[in-house]
Short mmCIF file of C-alpha atoms in Angstrom, two decimals:
data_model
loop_
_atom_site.label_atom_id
_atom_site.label_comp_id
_atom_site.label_asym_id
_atom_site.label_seq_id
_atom_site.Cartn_x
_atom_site.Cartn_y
_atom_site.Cartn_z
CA UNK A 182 -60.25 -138.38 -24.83
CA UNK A 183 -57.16 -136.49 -25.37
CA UNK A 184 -55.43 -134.60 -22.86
CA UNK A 185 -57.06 -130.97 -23.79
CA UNK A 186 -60.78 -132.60 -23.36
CA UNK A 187 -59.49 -134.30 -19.59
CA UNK A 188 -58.16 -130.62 -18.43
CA UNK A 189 -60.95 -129.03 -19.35
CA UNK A 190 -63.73 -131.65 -17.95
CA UNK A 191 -61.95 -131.21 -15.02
CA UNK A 192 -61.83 -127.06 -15.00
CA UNK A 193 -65.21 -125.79 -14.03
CA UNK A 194 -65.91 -121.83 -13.83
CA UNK A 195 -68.44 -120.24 -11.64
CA UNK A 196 -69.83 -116.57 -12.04
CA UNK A 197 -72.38 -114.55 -10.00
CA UNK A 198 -75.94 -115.83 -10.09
CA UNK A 199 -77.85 -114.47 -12.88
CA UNK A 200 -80.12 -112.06 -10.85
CA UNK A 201 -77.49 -110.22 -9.30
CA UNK A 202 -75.13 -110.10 -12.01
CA UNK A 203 -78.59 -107.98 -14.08
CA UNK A 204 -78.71 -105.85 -10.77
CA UNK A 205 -75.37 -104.60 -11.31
CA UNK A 206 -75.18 -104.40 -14.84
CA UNK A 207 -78.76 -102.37 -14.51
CA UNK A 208 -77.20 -99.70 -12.18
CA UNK A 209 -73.42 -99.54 -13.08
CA UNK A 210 -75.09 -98.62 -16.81
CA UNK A 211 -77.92 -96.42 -15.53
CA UNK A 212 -74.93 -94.39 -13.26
CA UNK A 213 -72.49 -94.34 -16.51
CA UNK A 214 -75.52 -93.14 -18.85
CA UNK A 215 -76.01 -90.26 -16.18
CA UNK A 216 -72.69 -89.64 -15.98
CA UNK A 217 -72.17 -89.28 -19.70
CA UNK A 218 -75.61 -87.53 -19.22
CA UNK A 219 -74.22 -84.84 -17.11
CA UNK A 220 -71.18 -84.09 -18.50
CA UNK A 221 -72.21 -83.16 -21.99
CA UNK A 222 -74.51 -80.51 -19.09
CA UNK A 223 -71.64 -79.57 -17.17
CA UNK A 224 -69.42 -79.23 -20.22
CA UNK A 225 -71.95 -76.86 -22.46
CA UNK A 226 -72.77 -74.62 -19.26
CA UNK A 227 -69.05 -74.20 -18.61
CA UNK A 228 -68.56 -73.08 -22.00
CA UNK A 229 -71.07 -70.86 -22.39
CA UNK A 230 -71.18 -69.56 -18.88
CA UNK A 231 -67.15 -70.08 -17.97
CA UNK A 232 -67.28 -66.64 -15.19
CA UNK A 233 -70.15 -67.58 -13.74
CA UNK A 234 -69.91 -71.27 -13.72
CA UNK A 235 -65.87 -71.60 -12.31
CA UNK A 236 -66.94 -73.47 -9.52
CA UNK A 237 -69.91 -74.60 -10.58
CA UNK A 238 -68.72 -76.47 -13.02
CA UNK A 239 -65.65 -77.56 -11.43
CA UNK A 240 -67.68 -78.94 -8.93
CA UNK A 241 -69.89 -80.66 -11.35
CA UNK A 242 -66.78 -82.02 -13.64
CA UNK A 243 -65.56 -84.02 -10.38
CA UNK A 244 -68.82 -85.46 -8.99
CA UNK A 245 -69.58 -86.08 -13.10
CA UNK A 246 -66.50 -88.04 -13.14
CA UNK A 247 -67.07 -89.91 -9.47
CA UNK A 248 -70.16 -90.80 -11.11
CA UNK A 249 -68.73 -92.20 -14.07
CA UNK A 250 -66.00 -94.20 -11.92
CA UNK A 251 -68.38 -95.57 -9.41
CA UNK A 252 -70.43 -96.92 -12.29
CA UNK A 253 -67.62 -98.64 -14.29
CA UNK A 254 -66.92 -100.11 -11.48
CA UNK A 255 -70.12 -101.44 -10.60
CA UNK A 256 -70.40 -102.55 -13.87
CA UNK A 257 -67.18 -104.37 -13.40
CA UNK A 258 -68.11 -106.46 -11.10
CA UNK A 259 -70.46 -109.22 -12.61
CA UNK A 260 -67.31 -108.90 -15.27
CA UNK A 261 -64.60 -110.15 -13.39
CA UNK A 262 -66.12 -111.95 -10.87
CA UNK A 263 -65.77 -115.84 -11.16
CA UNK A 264 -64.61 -118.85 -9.12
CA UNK A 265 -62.74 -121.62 -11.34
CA UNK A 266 -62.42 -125.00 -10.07
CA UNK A 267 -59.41 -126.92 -12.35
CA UNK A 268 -58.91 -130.06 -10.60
CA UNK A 269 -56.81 -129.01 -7.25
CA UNK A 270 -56.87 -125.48 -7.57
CA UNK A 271 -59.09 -123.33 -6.72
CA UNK A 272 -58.69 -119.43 -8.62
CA UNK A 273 -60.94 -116.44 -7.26
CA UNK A 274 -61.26 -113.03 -9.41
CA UNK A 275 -62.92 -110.11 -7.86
CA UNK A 276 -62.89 -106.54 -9.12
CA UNK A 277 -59.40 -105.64 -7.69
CA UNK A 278 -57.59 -109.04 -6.78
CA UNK A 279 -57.25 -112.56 -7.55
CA UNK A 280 -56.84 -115.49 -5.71
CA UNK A 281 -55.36 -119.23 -6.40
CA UNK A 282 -54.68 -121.70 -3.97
CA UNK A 283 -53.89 -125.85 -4.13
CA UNK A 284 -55.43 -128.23 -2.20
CA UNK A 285 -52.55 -129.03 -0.99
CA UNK A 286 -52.13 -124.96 0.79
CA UNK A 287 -55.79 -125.07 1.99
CA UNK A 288 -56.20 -125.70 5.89
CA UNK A 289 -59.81 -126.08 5.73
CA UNK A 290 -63.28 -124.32 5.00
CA UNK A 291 -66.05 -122.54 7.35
CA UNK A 292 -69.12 -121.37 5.90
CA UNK A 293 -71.11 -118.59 7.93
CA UNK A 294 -74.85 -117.81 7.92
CA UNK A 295 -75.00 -115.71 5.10
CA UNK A 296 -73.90 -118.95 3.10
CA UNK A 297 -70.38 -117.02 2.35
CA UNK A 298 -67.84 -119.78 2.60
CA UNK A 299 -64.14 -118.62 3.69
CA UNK A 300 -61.43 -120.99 2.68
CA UNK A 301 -58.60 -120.77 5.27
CA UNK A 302 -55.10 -121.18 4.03
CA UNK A 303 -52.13 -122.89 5.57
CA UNK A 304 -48.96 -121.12 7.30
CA UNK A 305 -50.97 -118.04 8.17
CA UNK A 306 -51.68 -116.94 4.82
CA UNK A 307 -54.97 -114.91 4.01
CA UNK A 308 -58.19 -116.60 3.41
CA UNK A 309 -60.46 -116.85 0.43
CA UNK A 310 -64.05 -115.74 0.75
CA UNK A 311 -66.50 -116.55 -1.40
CA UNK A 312 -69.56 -115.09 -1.69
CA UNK A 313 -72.73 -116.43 -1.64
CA UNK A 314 -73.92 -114.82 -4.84
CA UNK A 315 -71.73 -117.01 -6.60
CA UNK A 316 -73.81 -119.70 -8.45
CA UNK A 317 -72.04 -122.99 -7.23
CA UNK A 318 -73.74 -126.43 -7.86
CA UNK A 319 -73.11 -130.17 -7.04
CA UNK A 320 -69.78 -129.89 -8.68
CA UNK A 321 -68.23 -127.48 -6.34
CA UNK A 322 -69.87 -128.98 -3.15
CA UNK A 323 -68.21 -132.21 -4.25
CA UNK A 324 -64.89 -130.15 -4.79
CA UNK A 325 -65.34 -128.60 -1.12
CA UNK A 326 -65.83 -132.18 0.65
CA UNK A 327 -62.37 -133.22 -0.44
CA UNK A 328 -61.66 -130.29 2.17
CA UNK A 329 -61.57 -130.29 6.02
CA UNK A 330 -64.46 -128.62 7.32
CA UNK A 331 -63.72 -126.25 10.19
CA UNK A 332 -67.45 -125.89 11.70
CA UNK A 333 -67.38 -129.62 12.30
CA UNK A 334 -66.44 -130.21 15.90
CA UNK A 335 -63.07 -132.42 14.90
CA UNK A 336 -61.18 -133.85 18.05
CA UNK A 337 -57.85 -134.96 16.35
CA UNK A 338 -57.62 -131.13 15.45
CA UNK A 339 -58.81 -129.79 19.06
CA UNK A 340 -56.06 -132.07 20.71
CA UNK A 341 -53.34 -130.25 18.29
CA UNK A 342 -54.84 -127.33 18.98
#
């Protein structure tokens, strides 16, 4: 096994779970398609009608075009969202940011009720969330055991603390 093959045994890349991922994709389509939709409307009324519809279809060119931005970036999200695991670094890509963090920067995990797990970073630094619509498997719990788990009760930590 050459070098390549290792790195990329090691690298493993999580996305959203299937179900969720065709939620978004469903709506962040059906809003673009109405967007689209309504301004070919708004356009051919404002044309035809420009005195009477000033406002009108002012008002209908901005609410066409929030339509058309909420929806791109609905559908955006299943896109860019993905966790990747590559040996001891963790990388997490969300519609506006990305994360990457070593094991060697990571403090420790918590997980909440929800099943979102928030890695916590050392020297004050923000945290990384995941979500629990992320499709993880044995893999990645393996990957998170390596780290210290913060829900435990631990009482070398408490008597830093």
């Amino acid at each position: 096994m050459n070098s390549f093959q290792e790195a990329n045994a090691l690298m493993r890349v999580y996305r959203m779970k299937w179900w969720k991922r065709g939620i978004y994709l469903v709506v962040g389509a059906a809003l673009v398609a109405n967007g689209v939709f309504f301004c070919f409307v708004v356009l051919r009324h404002a044309v035809h009608f420009w005195n009477v519809a000033g406002v009108y279809g002012l008002i209908g060119a901005l609410s066409t075009s929030a339509m058309l931005a909420i929806g791109t970036s609905i559908l955006a999200i299943p896109l860019r969202s993905k966790l990747v695991i590559n040996g001891a670094q963790i990388e997490l890509s969300g519609l506006l940011s990305e994360r990457t963090a070593n094991l060697s920067e990571i403090e420790g995990f918590r997980t909440d009720l929800f099943g979102t797990i928030q890695i916590f970073l050392r020297d004050g630094r923000n945290k990384i969330t995941i979500s629990s619509s992320i499709d993880t498997d044995d893999d990645f719990r393996a990957w998170l055991q390596q780290l210290l788990d913060l829900d435990e009760r631990n009482p070398k930590r408490d008597a830093n603390a």
